[in-house]
Short mmCIF file of C-alpha atoms and ligand atoms in Angstrom, two decimals:
data_model
loop_
_atom_site.label_atom_id
_atom_site.label_comp_id
_atom_site.label_asym_id
_atom_site.label_seq_id
_atom_site.Cartn_x
_atom_site.Cartn_y
_atom_site.Cartn_z
CA MET K 12 0.00 0.00 0.00
CA LYS K 13 1.24 3.50 -0.88
CA LEU K 14 1.00 6.30 1.65
CA LEU K 15 -0.25 9.84 1.02
CA SER K 16 0.90 12.53 3.45
CA VAL K 17 -1.25 15.62 3.69
CA ILE K 18 0.41 18.72 5.11
CA VAL K 19 -1.95 21.33 6.50
CA PRO K 20 -0.52 24.53 8.03
CA CYS K 21 -2.87 26.15 10.56
CA TYR K 22 -2.62 29.48 12.27
CA ASN K 23 -5.57 30.42 14.50
CA GLU K 24 -7.87 28.09 12.59
CA GLU K 25 -10.05 26.55 15.33
CA GLU K 26 -13.11 26.99 13.12
CA THR K 27 -11.79 25.22 10.05
CA VAL K 28 -9.65 22.32 11.37
CA ALA K 29 -12.57 19.89 11.72
CA ASP K 30 -14.26 21.02 8.50
CA PHE K 31 -11.09 20.30 6.59
CA TYR K 32 -10.98 16.77 7.96
CA THR K 33 -14.60 16.12 6.98
CA GLU K 34 -14.11 17.49 3.50
CA PHE K 35 -10.87 15.56 3.01
CA MET K 36 -12.45 12.28 4.11
CA LYS K 37 -14.96 12.55 1.27
CA ASN K 38 -12.11 11.11 -0.83
CA LYS K 39 -12.02 7.95 1.33
CA GLU K 40 -13.76 5.85 -1.29
CA PHE K 41 -11.26 6.92 -3.92
CA PHE K 42 -8.35 6.11 -1.59
CA ASP K 43 -9.75 2.65 -0.88
CA LYS K 44 -10.18 1.98 -4.56
CA LYS K 45 -6.59 3.03 -5.26
CA GLU K 46 -5.29 1.15 -2.18
CA LEU K 47 -3.90 4.38 -0.79
CA ASP K 48 -3.29 4.95 2.87
CA TYR K 49 -3.26 8.50 4.23
CA GLU K 50 -1.83 10.55 7.08
CA ILE K 51 -2.89 14.11 7.83
CA ILE K 52 -0.21 16.26 9.43
CA TYR K 53 -1.63 19.44 10.88
CA ILE K 54 1.09 21.98 11.58
CA ASP K 55 0.00 24.37 14.30
CA ASP K 56 1.94 27.54 13.58
CA GLY K 57 1.84 28.89 17.14
CA SER K 58 -1.92 29.49 17.20
CA LYS K 59 -3.32 31.47 20.11
CA ASP K 60 -6.84 30.03 19.88
CA LYS K 61 -8.13 26.47 20.31
CA THR K 62 -6.54 25.08 17.14
CA VAL K 63 -4.35 22.61 19.06
CA GLU K 64 -7.33 21.31 21.06
CA GLU K 65 -9.32 20.84 17.85
CA ILE K 66 -6.47 18.87 16.27
CA LYS K 67 -6.12 16.73 19.40
CA LYS K 68 -9.83 15.90 19.21
CA LEU K 69 -9.34 14.65 15.65
CA HIS K 70 -6.23 12.71 16.70
CA ASP K 71 -8.20 10.90 19.42
CA MET K 72 -10.80 9.96 16.82
CA ASP K 73 -8.43 8.99 14.00
CA GLU K 74 -4.86 7.89 14.69
CA LYS K 75 -3.90 8.89 11.17
CA VAL K 76 -4.17 12.54 12.20
CA HIS K 77 -0.83 13.92 13.41
CA MET K 78 0.23 17.26 14.73
CA VAL K 79 3.38 19.32 15.02
CA SER K 80 2.85 22.35 17.20
CA PHE K 81 5.30 25.26 17.00
CA SER K 82 6.59 27.17 20.01
CA ARG K 83 5.50 30.43 18.33
CA ASN K 84 4.30 31.71 14.97
CA PHE K 85 7.07 30.93 12.47
CA GLY K 86 5.03 31.57 9.30
CA LYS K 87 3.49 29.36 6.68
CA GLU K 88 6.80 28.69 4.93
CA ALA K 89 8.28 27.22 8.11
CA ALA K 90 5.07 25.23 8.65
CA MET K 91 5.30 23.66 5.22
CA PHE K 92 8.97 22.82 5.77
CA ALA K 93 8.12 21.12 9.07
CA GLY K 94 5.41 19.18 7.24
CA PHE K 95 7.84 17.99 4.58
CA GLU K 96 10.27 16.89 7.29
CA HIS K 97 7.62 14.87 9.11
CA ALA K 98 5.85 13.38 6.08
CA LYS K 99 6.56 9.70 5.58
CA GLY K 100 4.42 9.27 2.47
CA ASP K 101 5.26 8.16 -1.03
CA TYR K 102 3.13 11.08 -2.18
CA ILE K 103 2.93 14.39 -0.39
CA VAL K 104 0.36 17.14 -0.77
CA THR K 105 0.27 20.58 0.85
CA MET K 106 -3.12 22.20 1.41
CA ASP K 107 -4.63 25.21 3.18
CA VAL K 108 -6.97 24.36 6.01
CA ASP K 109 -9.59 26.96 5.00
CA LEU K 110 -10.80 24.77 2.08
CA GLN K 111 -9.59 27.29 -0.50
CA ASP K 112 -7.65 24.35 -1.91
CA PRO K 113 -10.52 21.97 -2.72
CA PRO K 114 -9.72 18.39 -1.58
CA SER K 115 -12.17 17.22 -4.27
CA LEU K 116 -9.43 17.88 -6.86
CA LEU K 117 -7.25 15.10 -5.42
CA PRO K 118 -8.53 12.22 -7.59
CA GLU K 119 -7.89 14.25 -10.75
CA MET K 120 -4.42 15.16 -9.46
CA PHE K 121 -3.60 11.53 -8.79
CA GLY K 122 -4.57 10.70 -12.34
CA TYR K 123 -1.73 12.88 -13.61
CA LEU K 124 0.83 11.30 -11.27
CA GLU K 125 -0.13 7.96 -12.76
CA GLU K 126 0.51 9.42 -16.21
CA GLY K 127 4.11 9.95 -15.14
CA TYR K 128 4.22 13.48 -13.79
CA ASP K 129 6.33 14.14 -10.66
CA SER K 130 4.14 16.91 -9.40
CA VAL K 131 0.66 18.28 -9.97
CA ALA K 132 0.33 21.97 -9.17
CA THR K 133 -2.74 24.15 -9.05
CA ARG K 134 -3.36 27.72 -10.07
CA ARG K 135 -6.48 29.75 -9.73
CA VAL K 136 -7.55 31.52 -12.85
CA SER K 137 -9.77 34.07 -11.11
CA ARG K 138 -9.27 36.11 -7.99
CA LYS K 139 -12.97 36.55 -7.29
CA GLY K 140 -13.67 37.71 -3.76
CA GLU K 141 -10.24 39.20 -3.24
CA PRO K 142 -9.72 42.93 -2.65
CA MET K 143 -8.99 44.71 -5.99
CA ILE K 144 -5.78 46.36 -4.86
CA ARG K 145 -4.48 43.03 -3.59
CA SER K 146 -5.15 41.32 -6.94
CA PHE K 147 -3.54 44.25 -8.77
CA PHE K 148 -0.31 44.08 -6.82
CA ALA K 149 -0.26 40.28 -6.93
CA ARG K 150 -0.42 40.40 -10.74
CA ARG K 151 2.34 43.05 -10.91
CA PHE K 152 4.48 40.90 -8.62
CA TYR K 153 4.23 37.82 -10.82
CA ARG K 154 4.83 39.89 -13.96
CA LEU K 155 7.99 41.36 -12.40
CA MET K 156 9.19 38.00 -11.12
CA GLN K 157 8.91 36.51 -14.58
CA LYS K 158 11.17 39.26 -15.90
CA ILE K 159 13.87 39.29 -13.25
CA SER K 160 14.11 35.69 -12.12
CA LYS K 161 15.26 32.64 -14.04
CA THR K 162 13.14 30.43 -11.79
CA GLU K 163 9.62 29.81 -13.08
CA ILE K 164 7.05 31.37 -10.76
CA VAL K 165 3.51 31.06 -12.10
CA ASP K 166 0.81 33.73 -11.66
CA GLY K 167 -2.04 32.57 -9.45
CA ALA K 168 -0.11 29.48 -8.32
CA ARG K 169 -1.35 28.09 -5.03
CA ASP K 170 0.73 26.18 -2.55
CA TYR K 171 -1.70 23.29 -3.20
CA ARG K 172 0.54 20.72 -4.84
CA LEU K 173 0.77 16.95 -5.00
CA MET K 174 4.33 15.67 -5.24
CA THR K 175 6.30 12.46 -5.31
CA ARG K 176 8.73 11.53 -2.56
CA GLN K 177 11.64 12.26 -4.88
CA MET K 178 10.58 15.87 -5.37
CA VAL K 179 9.99 16.45 -1.66
CA ASP K 180 13.45 15.07 -0.89
CA ALA K 181 14.83 17.61 -3.35
CA ILE K 182 12.89 20.38 -1.56
CA LEU K 183 14.18 19.20 1.80
CA SER K 184 17.74 19.36 0.51
CA MET K 185 17.26 23.14 0.21
CA LYS K 186 17.94 24.21 3.75
CA GLU K 187 17.79 27.98 3.20
CA TYR K 188 16.40 30.06 6.02
CA ASN K 189 14.63 32.65 3.85
CA ARG K 190 12.15 30.29 2.25
CA PHE K 191 9.90 31.13 -0.67
CA THR K 192 8.26 27.85 -1.53
CA LYS K 193 6.72 28.97 -4.83
CA GLY K 194 10.24 29.67 -6.06
CA ILE K 195 11.68 26.52 -4.50
CA TYR K 196 9.12 24.38 -6.37
CA GLY K 197 10.19 25.99 -9.63
CA TRP K 198 13.87 25.76 -8.80
CA VAL K 199 13.90 22.01 -8.11
CA GLY K 200 12.22 21.45 -11.46
CA PHE K 201 10.66 18.02 -12.21
CA LYS K 202 7.79 17.32 -14.59
CA THR K 203 4.88 19.40 -13.38
CA LYS K 204 1.29 19.35 -14.57
CA TRP K 205 -0.68 22.55 -13.93
CA ILE K 206 -4.37 22.32 -13.32
CA GLU K 207 -6.61 25.35 -13.09
CA PHE K 208 -9.59 26.12 -10.92
CA GLN K 209 -11.82 29.07 -10.08
CA ASN K 210 -11.00 30.84 -6.84
CA VAL K 211 -12.85 29.44 -3.86
CA GLU K 212 -13.58 31.85 -1.04
CA ARG K 213 -12.55 31.05 2.50
CA GLN K 214 -15.31 29.10 4.30
CA LYS K 215 -14.82 30.34 7.86
CA GLY K 216 -12.37 32.48 9.79
CA THR K 217 -10.34 35.31 8.33
CA THR K 218 -7.25 35.58 6.17
CA LYS K 219 -3.96 35.56 8.06
CA TRP K 220 -2.21 37.73 5.49
CA SER K 221 -2.49 41.49 5.71
CA PHE K 222 -1.53 43.62 2.73
CA TRP K 223 1.78 44.58 4.38
CA LYS K 224 2.60 41.01 5.30
CA LEU K 225 2.07 40.08 1.64
CA LEU K 226 4.15 43.01 0.42
CA ILE K 227 7.08 42.03 2.63
CA TYR K 228 6.64 38.41 1.58
CA SER K 229 6.81 39.41 -2.08
CA LEU K 230 10.02 41.39 -1.48
CA GLU K 231 11.45 38.30 0.21
CA GLY K 232 10.47 36.27 -2.82
CA ILE K 233 12.25 38.68 -5.13
CA MET K 234 15.39 38.63 -3.02
CA ALA K 235 15.38 34.85 -2.64
CA PHE K 236 15.13 34.18 -6.36
CA SER K 237 16.67 37.14 -8.12
CA THR K 238 19.73 39.31 -7.81
CA ALA K 239 18.43 41.81 -10.38
CA PRO K 240 17.92 44.59 -7.78
CA LEU K 241 21.65 44.51 -7.11
CA ALA K 242 22.29 45.18 -10.78
CA ILE K 243 19.94 48.20 -10.59
CA ALA K 244 22.43 49.86 -8.24
CA SER K 245 25.26 49.49 -10.76
CA ILE K 246 23.14 50.61 -13.70
CA ILE K 247 21.94 53.76 -11.92
CA GLY K 248 25.53 54.42 -10.88
CA ILE K 249 26.76 54.23 -14.47
CA LEU K 250 23.92 56.48 -15.72
CA PHE K 251 24.80 59.13 -13.16
CA CYS K 252 28.51 58.98 -14.07
CA VAL K 253 27.69 59.56 -17.75
CA LEU K 254 25.35 62.42 -16.82
CA ALA K 255 27.97 63.99 -14.57
CA PHE K 256 30.61 63.74 -17.30
CA CYS K 257 28.35 65.51 -19.82
CA MET K 258 27.61 68.23 -17.29
CA ILE K 259 31.30 68.78 -16.57
CA VAL K 260 32.05 69.18 -20.27
CA PHE K 261 29.10 71.56 -20.63
CA ILE K 262 30.18 73.74 -17.70
CA ILE K 263 33.82 73.93 -18.81
CA VAL K 264 32.80 74.95 -22.32
CA ARG K 265 30.28 77.49 -21.00
CA THR K 266 32.85 79.01 -18.62
CA LEU K 267 35.41 79.32 -21.42
CA ILE K 268 32.94 81.07 -23.71
CA PHE K 269 30.81 83.18 -21.31
CA GLY K 270 33.08 83.51 -18.24
CA ASP K 271 31.89 82.27 -14.82
CA PRO K 272 28.72 83.97 -13.54
CA THR K 273 28.69 81.74 -10.34
CA SER K 274 25.02 80.91 -10.70
CA GLY K 275 23.35 77.58 -10.15
CA TRP K 276 23.73 77.15 -6.41
CA PRO K 277 20.08 75.99 -5.96
CA SER K 278 20.38 73.54 -8.82
CA MET K 279 23.54 72.19 -7.23
CA ILE K 280 21.69 71.49 -3.99
CA CYS K 281 18.92 69.73 -5.92
CA ILE K 282 21.42 67.53 -7.70
CA LEU K 283 23.21 66.83 -4.44
CA CYS K 284 19.95 65.70 -2.81
CA LEU K 285 19.02 63.59 -5.79
CA VAL K 286 22.36 61.87 -6.02
CA SER K 287 22.64 61.18 -2.30
CA GLY K 288 19.08 59.84 -2.37
CA VAL K 289 19.94 57.46 -5.16
CA GLN K 290 23.07 56.42 -3.29
CA LEU K 291 21.15 55.63 -0.14
CA PHE K 292 18.54 53.74 -2.13
CA CYS K 293 21.22 51.57 -3.73
CA MET K 294 22.94 51.05 -0.42
CA GLY K 295 19.57 49.96 0.95
CA ILE K 296 19.27 47.30 -1.74
CA VAL K 297 22.73 46.00 -0.97
CA GLY K 298 21.86 46.13 2.75
CA GLN K 299 18.76 44.00 2.18
CA TYR K 300 20.78 41.28 0.51
CA LEU K 301 23.41 41.56 3.21
CA SER K 302 20.78 41.12 5.92
CA LYS K 303 19.45 38.01 4.14
CA ALA K 304 22.97 36.62 3.91
CA TYR K 305 23.45 37.46 7.59
CA MET K 306 20.37 35.44 8.55
CA GLU K 307 21.50 32.52 6.41
CA VAL K 308 24.97 32.50 7.97
CA LYS K 309 23.48 32.27 11.47
CA LYS K 310 21.98 28.89 10.52
CA ARG K 311 19.05 29.23 12.90
CA PRO K 312 16.52 26.41 12.79
CA ILE K 313 13.57 27.12 10.48
CA TYR K 314 11.08 26.24 13.23
CA ILE K 315 10.97 24.96 16.80
CA ALA K 316 8.36 22.35 17.72
CA ARG K 317 6.81 22.47 21.17
CA GLU K 318 4.67 19.37 20.89
CA GLU K 319 4.28 16.50 18.45
CA LEU K 320 1.56 13.90 18.11
N1 UDP C 3 -0.93 30.15 7.84
C1 UDP C 3 0.09 29.69 8.67
N2 UDP C 3 0.90 30.61 9.29
C2 UDP C 3 0.75 31.97 9.10
C3 UDP C 3 -0.27 32.40 8.23
C4 UDP C 3 -1.09 31.47 7.61
O1 UDP C 3 0.26 28.49 8.85
O2 UDP C 3 1.51 32.74 9.69
C5 UDP C 3 -1.81 29.16 7.17
C6 UDP C 3 -3.30 29.37 7.38
O3 UDP C 3 -3.75 28.77 8.57
C7 UDP C 3 -3.90 28.73 6.15
C8 UDP C 3 -2.85 29.00 5.09
O4 UDP C 3 -1.64 29.28 5.78
O5 UDP C 3 -4.06 27.32 6.27
C9 UDP C 3 -3.22 30.15 4.17
O6 UDP C 3 -3.53 31.29 4.93
P1 UDP C 3 -4.78 32.23 4.60
O7 UDP C 3 -5.96 31.41 4.17
O8 UDP C 3 -4.97 33.12 5.76
O9 UDP C 3 -4.21 33.04 3.36
P2 UDP C 3 -4.98 33.47 2.03
O10 UDP C 3 -5.67 32.25 1.51
O11 UDP C 3 -5.93 34.54 2.44
O12 UDP C 3 -3.90 33.96 1.13
MG1 MG C 4 -6.97 31.13 2.51
#
């Protein structure tokens, strides 16, 4: 019998933990037919509500439900990593607990694995029910990523993905601290089948991602999978050198022809402000990469578990 490991990150999800289980178990018949065993690994990402209690209730009912509970909130990326580390399955799937990743797609996804794919990924083709400004920036982010990163990062891609053991082992071999799973999936490669579905709105509870949290996350994604911003610093530097050279030639020629009227003090201040601004901006970019490198060098664990079931 083959084993399917289901990784479900939860952060303050007391309302949805049980619903997810019920919905997932609707596939039981399919699993029996395919002679598939399952294990559900709920990762409690330092929830402050009754999430842990809810998971324990399920564990008492069904021994195939497991839990890893973090000592604090480490973020969804860390939760997924912990899930990969604990999963024993031949196939591994990551899913959100809020049922935005419909478990009913699993049979179709399995079909593709049987056809020889290593991974079946999902993307939503609509963003119905999402705030407009959020969708707008999300689209811009993916557009930008496609331009500046060699790693394939697909617009609308969800973290809902069914993978073979081999692919998960490859993901686990990437021990980086600043994790951006969407990029990691693309980076490790393997034959991936994309399936599309319409956006499903969250059943209960509220989203755990504020606009700012998403913005910072997207910047992390850019830094983890592209060094293009570093090149910006050099390019702007070169542009300003060329500009300065032209200006020097212009001023020398003007002084030789018209004498030196000592004007242009205000414009000088403007240029000074502009150039120092650009310099600080570029230094900031370098600083961001340096800070990421600093965190990597520390080799801190990606998560700390407080309790495991
Ligand atoms: N999540 C998590 N840690 C966090 C934030 C979110 O484990 O710090 C989980 C959350 O419980 C859910 C999934 O990640 O299962 C997706 O979060 P959410 O539905 O809030 O995001 P959205 O779908 O709105 O992008
Ligand atoms: Mg959600």
